[in-house]
Each structure stands twice: as C-alpha cells, then as structure tokens.
PDB file of C-alpha atoms and ligand atoms in Angstrom:
ATOM      1  CA  MET A 159     114.027  64.350  57.511  1.00 40.00           C
ATOM      2  CA  PHE A 160     110.611  65.965  57.872  1.00 42.00           C
ATOM      3  CA  SER A 161     107.228  65.325  56.431  1.00 44.00           C
ATOM      4  CA  LYS A 162     104.240  67.434  55.530  1.00 49.00           C
ATOM      5  CA  CYS A 163     104.156  71.166  55.846  1.00 56.00           C
ATOM      6  CA  MET A 164     101.488  72.523  58.107  1.00 60.00           C
ATOM      7  CA  ILE A 165      99.922  75.855  58.926  1.00 64.00           C
ATOM      8  CA  LEU A 166      99.438  77.252  62.375  1.00 65.00           C
ATOM      9  CA  LEU A 167      97.442  80.423  62.761  1.00 62.00           C
ATOM     10  CA  CYS A 168      98.752  82.600  65.551  1.00 61.00           C
ATOM     11  CA  VAL A 169      96.568  85.382  66.822  1.00 55.00           C
ATOM     12  CA  SER A 170      98.887  86.999  69.307  1.00 51.00           C
ATOM     13  CA  ASN A 171     100.025  83.859  70.983  1.00 54.00           C
ATOM     14  CA  LEU A 172      96.925  81.760  70.563  1.00 58.00           C
ATOM     15  CA  ILE A 173      97.787  78.956  68.202  1.00 62.00           C
ATOM     16  CA  LYS A 174      95.123  77.323  66.142  1.00 61.00           C
ATOM     17  CA  LEU A 175      96.056  74.289  64.175  1.00 57.00           C
ATOM     18  CA  ILE A 176      94.769  74.104  60.644  1.00 54.00           C
ATOM     19  CA  LEU A 177      96.439  71.017  59.273  1.00 51.00           C
ATOM     20  CA  SER A 178      97.917  68.452  61.533  1.00 52.00           C
ATOM     21  CA  ASN A 179      98.576  65.077  62.929  1.00 57.00           C
ATOM     22  CA  GLU A 180     100.305  64.308  66.195  1.00 69.00           C
ATOM     23  CA  GLY A 181     103.906  65.149  66.648  1.00 85.00           C
ATOM     24  CA  ILE A 182     106.587  67.766  66.988  1.00 90.00           C
ATOM     25  CA  THR A 183     106.483  70.829  64.750  1.00 89.00           C
ATOM     26  CA  TYR A 184     109.282  73.224  63.873  1.00 92.00           C
ATOM     27  CA  LEU A 185     108.554  76.802  62.878  1.00 91.00           C
ATOM     28  CA  THR A 186     109.791  77.343  59.327  1.00 91.00           C
ATOM     29  CA  SER A 187     108.124  80.524  58.115  1.00 91.00           C
ATOM     30  CA  VAL A 188     105.888  83.361  59.210  1.00 91.00           C
ATOM     31  CA  LYS A 189     103.538  85.382  57.040  1.00 89.00           C
ATOM     32  CA  MET A 190     102.088  88.665  58.258  1.00 87.00           C
ATOM     33  CA  ASN A 191      98.337  88.956  57.611  1.00 82.00           C
ATOM     34  CA  ASN A 192      97.665  92.061  59.591  1.00 73.00           C
ATOM     35  CA  LYS A 193      98.905  93.714  62.772  1.00 67.00           C
ATOM     36  CA  THR A 194      97.906  90.999  65.225  1.00 64.00           C
ATOM     37  CA  GLU A 195      97.371  87.962  63.066  1.00 76.00           C
ATOM     38  CA  MET A 196     100.049  85.989  61.347  1.00 84.00           C
ATOM     39  CA  GLU A 197     100.238  82.648  59.678  1.00 86.00           C
ATOM     40  CA  CYS A 198     102.984  80.441  61.013  1.00 86.00           C
ATOM     41  CA  TYR A 199     104.134  77.545  58.882  1.00 87.00           C
ATOM     42  CA  GLY A 200     105.786  74.532  60.417  1.00 87.00           C
ATOM     43  CA  GLU A 201     107.273  71.223  59.472  1.00 87.00           C
ATOM     44  CA  LYS A 202     107.023  67.946  61.333  1.00 86.00           C
ATOM     45  CA  LEU A 203     110.237  66.707  62.881  1.00 88.00           C
ATOM     46  CA  ASN A 204     111.162  63.074  62.843  1.00 84.00           C
ATOM     47  CA  PHE A 205     112.476  62.392  66.335  1.00 86.00           C
ATOM     48  CA  LYS A 206     110.260  61.048  69.078  1.00 86.00           C
ATOM     49  CA  PHE A 207     109.222  63.230  71.975  1.00 88.00           C
ATOM     50  CA  GLN A 208     111.159  62.780  75.173  1.00 89.00           C
ATOM     51  CA  PHE A 209     110.828  64.517  78.473  1.00 91.00           C
ATOM     52  CA  ASN A 210     114.206  65.528  79.825  1.00 93.00           C
ATOM     53  CA  PRO A 211     113.949  68.900  81.598  1.00 93.00           C
ATOM     54  CA  VAL A 212     116.944  71.102  82.406  1.00 94.00           C
ATOM     55  CA  ASP A 213     118.345  70.330  85.856  1.00 92.00           C
ATOM     56  CA  GLU A 214     119.244  72.543  88.819  1.00 92.00           C
ATOM     57  CA  GLU A 215     122.863  72.821  87.717  1.00 94.00           C
ATOM     58  CA  TRP A 216     121.930  74.052  84.252  1.00 95.00           C
ATOM     59  CA  LYS A 217     119.472  76.561  85.731  1.00 94.00           C
ATOM     60  CA  LYS A 218     121.993  77.871  88.243  1.00 95.00           C
ATOM     61  CA  ASN A 219     124.696  78.333  85.601  1.00 96.00           C
ATOM     62  CA  LYS A 220     122.312  79.917  83.112  1.00 97.00           C
ATOM     63  CA  CYS A 221     120.742  82.237  85.671  1.00 96.00           C
ATOM     64  CA  GLU A 222     124.123  83.416  86.927  1.00 96.00           C
ATOM     65  CA  SER A 223     125.550  83.805  83.428  1.00 96.00           C
ATOM     66  CA  LEU A 224     122.652  86.187  82.717  1.00 94.00           C
ATOM     67  CA  GLY A 225     123.665  88.187  85.765  1.00 93.00           C
ATOM     68  CA  HIS A 226     120.836  87.179  88.080  1.00 93.00           C
ATOM     69  CA  THR A 227     120.512  85.372  91.405  1.00 92.00           C
ATOM     70  CA  PHE A 228     119.463  81.741  91.366  1.00 92.00           C
ATOM     71  CA  ILE A 229     116.858  80.678  93.936  1.00 89.00           C
ATOM     72  CA  THR A 230     116.825  76.969  94.676  1.00 81.00           C
ATOM     73  CA  ASP A 231     113.674  76.338  96.637  1.00 68.00           C
ATOM     74  CA  THR A 232     111.089  76.915  93.905  1.00 64.00           C
ATOM     75  CA  PRO A 233     107.859  75.376  95.108  1.00 62.00           C
ATOM     76  CA  PHE A 234     106.359  72.714  92.910  1.00 58.00           C
ATOM     77  CA  VAL A 235     103.258  74.035  91.131  1.00 62.00           C
ATOM     78  CA  LEU A 236     100.999  71.874  89.019  1.00 61.00           C
ATOM     79  CA  ALA A 237     100.503  73.128  85.485  1.00 59.00           C
ATOM     80  CA  TYR A 238      96.792  73.734  85.767  1.00 58.00           C
ATOM     81  CA  TYR A 239      97.221  75.841  88.901  1.00 63.00           C
ATOM     82  CA  GLN A 240      99.613  78.224  87.229  1.00 68.00           C
ATOM     83  CA  LYS A 241      97.951  81.480  86.335  1.00 74.00           C
ATOM     84  CA  TYR A 242     100.260  82.999  83.779  1.00 81.00           C
ATOM     85  CA  ARG A 243      98.541  84.565  80.804  1.00 78.00           C
ATOM     86  CA  TYR A 244      99.790  84.066  77.251  1.00 78.00           C
ATOM     87  CA  GLN A 245     101.669  87.345  77.455  1.00 79.00           C
ATOM     88  CA  ASP A 246     103.579  86.247  80.543  1.00 87.00           C
ATOM     89  CA  LEU A 247     106.131  84.203  78.603  1.00 92.00           C
ATOM     90  CA  TYR A 248     109.047  85.977  80.238  1.00 93.00           C
ATOM     91  CA  LYS A 249     107.716  85.515  83.764  1.00 91.00           C
ATOM     92  CA  VAL A 250     107.544  81.803  83.045  1.00 92.00           C
ATOM     93  CA  LEU A 251     111.081  81.751  81.602  1.00 94.00           C
ATOM     94  CA  SER A 252     112.464  83.803  84.484  1.00 93.00           C
ATOM     95  CA  ASN A 253     110.736  81.444  86.899  1.00 90.00           C
ATOM     96  CA  VAL A 254     111.987  78.259  85.290  1.00 91.00           C
ATOM     97  CA  ILE A 255     115.575  79.503  85.009  1.00 94.00           C
ATOM     98  CA  CYS A 256     116.095  81.592  88.172  1.00 93.00           C
ATOM     99  CA  GLY A 257     113.253  80.340  90.405  1.00 89.00           C
ATOM    100  CA  ASP A 258     111.663  83.779  90.533  1.00 86.00           C
ATOM    101  CA  THR A 259     109.808  86.124  88.143  1.00 86.00           C
ATOM    102  CA  LYS A 260     111.968  89.147  89.027  1.00 87.00           C
ATOM    103  CA  PHE A 261     114.124  88.904  85.911  1.00 91.00           C
ATOM    104  CA  SER A 262     111.313  88.752  83.380  1.00 91.00           C
ATOM    105  CA  THR A 263     111.652  92.389  82.282  1.00 89.00           C
ATOM    106  CA  SER A 264     115.341  92.156  81.488  1.00 91.00           C
ATOM    107  CA  LEU A 265     114.836  88.791  79.769  1.00 94.00           C
ATOM    108  CA  GLN A 266     112.067  90.252  77.628  1.00 94.00           C
ATOM    109  CA  LYS A 267     114.167  93.255  76.732  1.00 93.00           C
ATOM    110  CA  ASN A 268     117.217  91.216  75.768  1.00 94.00           C
ATOM    111  CA  ILE A 269     115.344  88.514  73.879  1.00 96.00           C
ATOM    112  CA  CYS A 270     113.266  91.068  71.938  1.00 95.00           C
ATOM    113  CA  LEU A 271     116.390  93.065  71.136  1.00 94.00           C
ATOM    114  CA  SER A 272     118.133  89.929  69.875  1.00 96.00           C
ATOM    115  CA  ILE A 273     115.444  89.430  67.211  1.00 96.00           C
ATOM    116  CA  ASN A 274     116.751  92.439  65.254  1.00 93.00           C
ATOM    117  CA  THR A 275     120.086  90.776  64.641  1.00 93.00           C
ATOM    118  CA  ASN A 276     119.048  87.132  64.358  1.00 95.00           C
ATOM    119  CA  ASP A 277     119.448  86.099  60.716  1.00 95.00           C
ATOM    120  CA  ASP A 278     117.680  82.774  61.194  1.00 94.00           C
ATOM    121  CA  ILE A 279     114.612  84.592  62.457  1.00 96.00           C
ATOM    122  CA  LYS A 280     114.794  87.073  59.616  1.00 96.00           C
ATOM    123  CA  LYS A 281     114.782  84.107  57.230  1.00 95.00           C
ATOM    124  CA  LEU A 282     111.371  83.038  58.575  1.00 95.00           C
ATOM    125  CA  PHE A 283     109.931  86.075  56.825  1.00 95.00           C
ATOM    126  CA  ARG A 284     109.388  86.513  53.112  1.00 93.00           C
ATOM    127  CA  ASP A 285     111.497  89.647  52.906  1.00 94.00           C
ATOM    128  CA  GLU A 286     112.971  92.517  54.885  1.00 94.00           C
ATOM    129  CA  GLU A 287     109.724  94.466  54.622  1.00 92.00           C
ATOM    130  CA  SER A 288     107.680  91.686  56.159  1.00 93.00           C
ATOM    131  CA  PHE A 289     110.271  91.224  58.930  1.00 95.00           C
ATOM    132  CA  ASN A 290     110.111  94.948  59.741  1.00 93.00           C
ATOM    133  CA  GLU A 291     106.340  94.810  59.695  1.00 92.00           C
ATOM    134  CA  TYR A 292     106.515  92.083  62.312  1.00 92.00           C
ATOM    135  CA  LEU A 293     108.886  94.112  64.475  1.00 93.00           C
ATOM    136  CA  ASN A 294     106.773  97.249  64.187  1.00 89.00           C
ATOM    137  CA  HIS A 295     103.509  95.598  65.143  1.00 87.00           C
ATOM    138  CA  ASN A 296     104.708  93.133  67.737  1.00 88.00           C
ATOM    139  CA  ILE A 297     107.483  94.768  69.702  1.00 90.00           C
ATOM    140  CA  THR A 298     107.447  98.261  71.200  1.00 86.00           C
ATOM    141  CA  PHE A 299     110.319  99.639  73.187  1.00 85.00           C
ATOM    142  CA  ILE A 300     109.102 102.260  75.584  1.00 80.00           C
ATOM    143  CA  ASN A 301     110.976 105.472  74.920  1.00 72.00           C
ATOM    144  CA  SER A 302     111.026 108.842  76.586  1.00 62.00           C
ATOM    145  CA  ALA A 303     108.159 110.096  74.407  1.00 61.00           C
ATOM    146  CA  PHE A 304     105.794 107.923  76.463  1.00 61.00           C
ATOM    147  CA  LEU A 305     107.241 109.221  79.703  1.00 55.00           C
ATOM    148  CA  ASP A 306     106.373 112.813  78.898  1.00 55.00           C
ATOM    149  CA  ALA A 307     102.646 112.027  78.704  1.00 58.00           C
ATOM    150  CA  ALA A 308     100.149 113.256  81.285  1.00 60.00           C
ATOM    151  CA  GLU A 309     100.956 111.790  84.662  1.00 74.00           C
ATOM    152  CA  GLU A 310      97.447 111.565  86.060  1.00 84.00           C
ATOM    153  CA  CYS A 311      95.416 108.361  86.018  1.00 90.00           C
ATOM    154  CA  PRO A 312      92.310 108.985  83.843  1.00 89.00           C
ATOM    155  CA  ILE A 313      90.160 106.738  86.090  1.00 92.00           C
ATOM    156  CA  CYS A 314      90.904 107.801  89.652  1.00 92.00           C
ATOM    157  CA  LEU A 315      92.495 111.142  88.724  1.00 90.00           C
ATOM    158  CA  GLU A 316      95.236 110.578  91.299  1.00 86.00           C
ATOM    159  CA  LYS A 317      98.927 111.102  90.687  1.00 83.00           C
ATOM    160  CA  PRO A 318      99.957 107.525  91.259  1.00 80.00           C
ATOM    161  CA  ASP A 319     103.266 105.986  92.347  1.00 78.00           C
ATOM    162  CA  LEU A 320     103.182 103.606  89.445  1.00 81.00           C
ATOM    163  CA  LEU A 321     101.702 104.309  86.031  1.00 83.00           C
ATOM    164  CA  VAL A 322     101.418 101.399  83.630  1.00 87.00           C
ATOM    165  CA  ILE A 323     101.053 101.291  79.855  1.00 86.00           C
ATOM    166  CA  LEU A 324      98.311  99.223  78.208  1.00 88.00           C
ATOM    167  CA  ASN A 325      99.561  96.854  75.552  1.00 82.00           C
ATOM    168  CA  LYS A 326      97.144  97.687  72.718  1.00 82.00           C
ATOM    169  CA  CYS A 327      96.847 101.470  72.736  1.00 85.00           C
ATOM    170  CA  HIS A 328      99.779 102.526  74.943  1.00 83.00           C
ATOM    171  CA  HIS A 329      97.564 104.730  77.107  1.00 88.00           C
ATOM    172  CA  CYS A 330      98.513 104.998  80.782  1.00 88.00           C
ATOM    173  CA  LEU A 331      96.569 104.092  83.931  1.00 90.00           C
ATOM    174  CA  CYS A 332      97.633 103.709  87.519  1.00 90.00           C
ATOM    175  CA  LYS A 333      98.500 100.137  88.405  1.00 88.00           C
ATOM    176  CA  THR A 334      95.616  99.831  90.891  1.00 90.00           C
ATOM    177  CA  CYS A 335      92.993 100.828  88.325  1.00 93.00           C
ATOM    178  CA  ALA A 336      94.537  98.630  85.604  1.00 91.00           C
ATOM    179  CA  ASP A 337      94.510  95.631  87.971  1.00 89.00           C
ATOM    180  CA  THR A 338      90.899  96.306  88.942  1.00 91.00           C
ATOM    181  CA  LEU A 339      89.830  96.342  85.289  1.00 92.00           C
ATOM    182  CA  LEU A 340      91.684  93.091  84.578  1.00 87.00           C
ATOM    183  CA  ILE A 341      90.208  91.344  87.631  1.00 86.00           C
ATOM    184  CA  ARG A 342      86.694  92.426  86.670  1.00 87.00           C
ATOM    185  CA  ASN A 343      87.280  91.343  83.061  1.00 86.00           C
ATOM    186  CA  GLU A 344      86.425  94.863  81.948  1.00 89.00           C
ATOM    187  CA  ASN A 345      89.747  95.301  80.228  1.00 86.00           C
ATOM    188  CA  LYS A 346      88.874  98.190  77.933  1.00 91.00           C
ATOM    189  CA  CYS A 347      90.960 101.336  77.923  1.00 93.00           C
ATOM    190  CA  PRO A 348      88.872 104.154  79.477  1.00 92.00           C
ATOM    191  CA  LEU A 349      90.306 106.650  76.981  1.00 91.00           C
ATOM    192  CA  CYS A 350      89.935 104.901  73.638  1.00 93.00           C
ATOM    193  CA  ARG A 351      87.821 101.792  74.462  1.00 93.00           C
ATOM    194  CA  LYS A 352      90.398  99.439  72.950  1.00 90.00           C
ATOM    195  CA  TYR A 353      90.706  96.080  74.658  1.00 88.00           C
ATOM    196  CA  PHE A 354      93.971  95.386  76.437  1.00 86.00           C
ATOM    197  CA  SER A 355      95.204  92.078  77.753  1.00 80.00           C
ATOM    198  CA  TYR A 356      98.145  93.197  79.839  1.00 81.00           C
ATOM    199  CA  TYR A 357     100.248  96.198  80.750  1.00 84.00           C
ATOM    200  CA  VAL A 358     103.848  97.023  81.495  1.00 82.00           C
ATOM    201  CA  ASP A 359     105.401  99.354  84.035  1.00 80.00           C
ATOM    202  CA  LYS A 360     106.067 102.753  82.616  1.00 77.00           C
ATOM    203  CA  VAL A 361     109.804 102.596  82.838  1.00 77.00           C
ATOM    204  CA  GLU A 362     111.990 103.785  80.004  1.00 73.00           C
ATOM    205  CA  GLY A 363     113.591 100.912  78.170  1.00 78.00           C
ATOM    206  CA  ASN A 364     110.874  98.413  79.022  1.00 84.00           C
ATOM    207  CA  VAL A 365     109.309  96.549  76.165  1.00 89.00           C
ATOM    208  CA  ILE A 366     105.792  95.579  75.163  1.00 86.00           C
ATOM    209  CA  SER A 367     105.697  92.505  72.941  1.00 89.00           C
ATOM    210  CA  SER A 368     103.092  90.087  71.653  1.00 86.00           C
ATOM    211  CA  CYS A 369     104.954  86.953  72.854  1.00 88.00           C
ATOM    212  CA  SER A 370     104.390  85.316  69.485  1.00 89.00           C
ATOM    213  CA  LEU A 371     106.025  82.058  68.441  1.00 92.00           C
ATOM    214  CA  VAL A 372     108.841  84.147  66.961  1.00 94.00           C
ATOM    215  CA  GLU A 373     109.763  85.169  70.507  1.00 95.00           C
ATOM    216  CA  TYR A 374     109.869  81.529  71.620  1.00 96.00           C
ATOM    217  CA  PHE A 375     112.244  80.947  68.737  1.00 96.00           C
ATOM    218  CA  ALA A 376     114.361  83.926  69.823  1.00 97.00           C
ATOM    219  CA  ALA A 377     114.344  82.720  73.442  1.00 98.00           C
ATOM    220  CA  ALA A 378     115.782  79.353  72.398  1.00 97.00           C
ATOM    221  CA  TYR A 379     118.637  81.163  70.651  1.00 97.00           C
ATOM    222  CA  TYR A 380     119.258  83.685  73.385  1.00 97.00           C
ATOM    223  CA  LEU A 381     119.188  81.116  76.183  1.00 97.00           C
ATOM    224  CA  ASP A 382     120.983  78.544  74.050  1.00 96.00           C
ATOM    225  CA  VAL A 383     118.529  75.808  75.006  1.00 97.00           C
ATOM    226  CA  CYS A 384     115.856  73.760  73.263  1.00 96.00           C
ATOM    227  CA  ILE A 385     112.281  74.659  74.154  1.00 97.00           C
ATOM    228  CA  PHE A 386     109.288  72.337  73.790  1.00 95.00           C
ATOM    229  CA  TYR A 387     105.895  74.008  73.808  1.00 93.00           C
ATOM    230  CA  TYR A 388     102.759  71.918  74.295  1.00 90.00           C
ATOM    231  CA  TYR A 389      99.879  73.668  72.565  1.00 85.00           C
ATOM    232  CA  ASN A 390      97.372  71.009  71.665  1.00 82.00           C
ATOM    233  CA  GLU A 391      96.655  67.383  72.467  1.00 81.00           C
ATOM    234  CA  ASN A 392      99.887  65.493  71.720  1.00 82.00           C
ATOM    235  CA  GLU A 393     101.172  68.439  69.742  1.00 87.00           C
ATOM    236  CA  TRP A 394     104.463  70.125  70.579  1.00 91.00           C
ATOM    237  CA  MET A 395     106.303  72.997  68.976  1.00 92.00           C
ATOM    238  CA  PHE A 396     110.075  72.661  69.125  1.00 94.00           C
ATOM    239  CA  PHE A 397     112.419  75.639  69.195  1.00 96.00           C
ATOM    240  CA  ASP A 398     116.161  75.282  68.856  1.00 94.00           C
ATOM    241  CA  LYS A 399     119.067  76.654  66.872  1.00 89.00           C
ATOM    242  CA  ASN A 400     119.538  73.471  64.933  1.00 82.00           C
ATOM    243  CA  GLY A 401     116.069  72.067  65.152  1.00 79.00           C
ATOM    244  CA  LEU A 402     115.695  70.905  61.575  1.00 81.00           C
ATOM    245  CA  ASN A 403     118.969  68.985  61.629  1.00 83.00           C
ATOM    246  CA  TYR A 404     118.382  66.889  64.712  1.00 85.00           C
ATOM    247  CA  SER A 405     118.182  63.152  64.521  1.00 84.00           C
ATOM    248  CA  GLU A 406     116.881  60.775  67.163  1.00 84.00           C
ATOM    249  CA  GLU A 407     120.445  60.341  68.515  1.00 86.00           C
ATOM    250  CA  ASP A 408     121.022  64.096  68.826  1.00 85.00           C
ATOM    251  CA  MET A 409     117.977  64.339  71.056  1.00 86.00           C
ATOM    252  CA  ASP A 410     119.081  61.464  73.259  1.00 86.00           C
ATOM    253  CA  GLY A 411     119.707  62.897  76.731  1.00 86.00           C
ATOM    254  CA  LYS A 412     119.398  66.497  75.502  1.00 91.00           C
ATOM    255  CA  LYS A 413     117.978  68.715  78.227  1.00 94.00           C
ATOM    256  CA  CYS A 414     115.245  71.174  77.276  1.00 96.00           C
ATOM    257  CA  ILE A 415     112.717  73.582  78.769  1.00 96.00           C
ATOM    258  CA  TYR A 416     109.114  72.364  78.576  1.00 94.00           C
ATOM    259  CA  LEU A 417     106.295  74.897  78.461  1.00 93.00           C
ATOM    260  CA  PHE A 418     102.581  74.451  77.867  1.00 89.00           C
ATOM    261  CA  GLN A 419      99.641  76.454  76.642  1.00 86.00           C
ATOM    262  CA  ASN A 420      96.244  75.625  78.076  1.00 82.00           C
ATOM    263  CA  ASN A 421      93.565  76.743  75.622  1.00 78.00           C
ATOM    264  CA  TYR A 422      90.835  76.108  78.171  1.00 78.00           C
ATOM    265  CA  THR A 423      92.164  78.395  80.912  1.00 78.00           C
ATOM    266  CA  ARG A 424      94.144  80.585  78.461  1.00 78.00           C
ATOM    267  CA  THR A 425      97.270  80.198  80.520  1.00 83.00           C
ATOM    268  CA  ILE A 426     100.847  79.151  79.919  1.00 87.00           C
ATOM    269  CA  GLY A 427     103.307  77.561  82.304  1.00 87.00           C
ATOM    270  CA  ILE A 428     106.074  75.114  82.975  1.00 87.00           C
ATOM    271  CA  VAL A 429     105.565  71.374  82.507  1.00 87.00           C
ATOM    272  CA  PHE A 430     106.978  69.602  85.560  1.00 81.00           C
ATOM    273  CA  GLU A 431     105.705  66.179  84.593  1.00 81.00           C
ATOM    274  CA  THR A 432     103.987  65.085  81.393  1.00 80.00           C
ATOM    275  CA  GLU A 433     101.122  63.437  83.324  1.00 78.00           C
ATOM    276  CA  GLN A 434      99.868  66.945  84.093  1.00 72.00           C
ATOM    277  CA  LEU A 435      99.016  67.423  80.461  1.00 75.00           C
ATOM    278  CA  SER A 436      96.326  64.745  80.451  1.00 72.00           C
ATOM    279  CA  ASN A 437      94.267  67.093  82.633  1.00 64.00           C
ATOM    280  CA  PHE A 438      93.960  69.507  79.731  1.00 60.00           C
ATOM    281  CA  ARG A 439      91.290  69.326  77.134  1.00 49.00           C
TER     282      ARG A 439
HETATM  283 ZN1  LIG B 658      93.858 105.056  88.816  1.00 75.18          ZN
HETATM  284 ZN1  LIG B 659      93.638 103.613  75.112  1.00 75.18          ZN
END
C-alpha cells in the first residue's frame, strides 16, 4: 500500500523535507519537539497524482451548508500573484469555497475546535500529553481575559477602533500600527520585542493558530473533502479521512482542493492549474 516512511520538519507551517523522493505523502504521526517546532512523519501513497479540482456546484453546496453566502464571480488569480502568508490558511479556504475571505474567522474557529474531538488526529500523537501539548502551543482561543487588557495602543497611544492581538506574545496594538510594522518588515512587538508574523482582531471567541499540517488534516475532515498541498518540487501532501486506504480507482474522478506553498515568496494559495507550479523554484 505505501512505501518508505519519511520525516517532514514543520516549523510553524514551513515544511522542510528531510527524506524524500517524488510523490504524494500522507501525514501519519506528529512529534512535538518544542513549542513551535514539530516533526511530522509521513508515508508515501501509491496512487498517481491527478488534478481534479472541486467544481462550482460543490463549492456552492459546501459554502451554503456552512451557513455562508456563495459568490460566483471569483476572479482568476495566478498562484504566484497571490499574497497569502503561511498563516492565512483559512482565508485561502474561505476564498476557494465561498469566493470571498469573509468567512475565514468562523472557518478557523470551527476547524480548530474540531481538533479537540477528532480521534484520528489524536492518534497522530504519541499520547494524550503530547496531543495536549500541541493544542496548548498551537491554538489559542481568545477569551475575555484578553479583552480586559489596557485599551490603548502602545505605539501611537490612541484609543483605536480596532485593537489586534499579535500571534506570538498576545500583546495588543492598533490595527494601523500593526499593519505598518508588517509592511516595513519590522514585525517585533514594541512591548516585549518578540517577533510576530500575523495578528487577529481582538474579538472574543476568535482563535490564533499556527496553521500547522495538523490543521490541514482537520480541515479535510471538517469540510469532508480531500486536500492536496504542493510544498516542494513534485511533492504533494494529501489530507483526507481515508487517505491511507485509497487505491488508484478510488481517486479516479475524485474532486479535491489543491493548495500550494511557495517557499520562495513564503506564500500559500490555490492551485488553479498545475502549469502554474513550474514557475516555482
Ligand atoms: Zn497604534
Ligand atoms: Zn509582545
């Protein structure tokens, strides 16, 4: 069914391949090394890659079943023009399913919540302790404790309309100042000097998560769809409920979501046509 076991090192969502040859890899176990670094182990799957993206009908049904509004006229964007960062997984998913990034927050919340009760995901970890360690370090639900914090932006000292929370240290800035820091590539928290890579709106119930491969796995379950993720030359990760049991025939005509990671521009996005991928290094 599958051949050699391989190791992928995931630092946040950046995947570095340690042992590999071309093909499709299925995530089979995750080992926590420290807070931000984990080792992900995968196995090669036997079926051949095919490109068969979900169609408009699937998207419309899925979007509406999640309680959102489907927008049909999504403009075609080439993969290398998309500017989503690694942590924008849910914007990309919201965009591919509903044609709009508006639903990314509720998708992120629901998919992250689903991890707690997903036994197949739990099985990726050595034991309960390691699973909880993953949850503690990679997913933070914003609770009212954060909302009671000082309401003044430490940079401009204004009382802003929108305060945002930095992903690494959970300190708050106004959205304007946080955006300015990100644009200038000076993304250090002014209070504790920790680097941050993104922020979330300071709204109770929102979630900050690392968008690790575990979340891709959870997304495939939650959305009940197979997800292919291009992360290296001719290398795909495959996420699906029954991934390890698929044969070539099972994959025949099966519609999936195709995402990519571009290590050069550090972006992720939707694959509209596989020819795009030859433009990557
Ligand atoms: Zn400010
Ligand atoms: Zn800070």
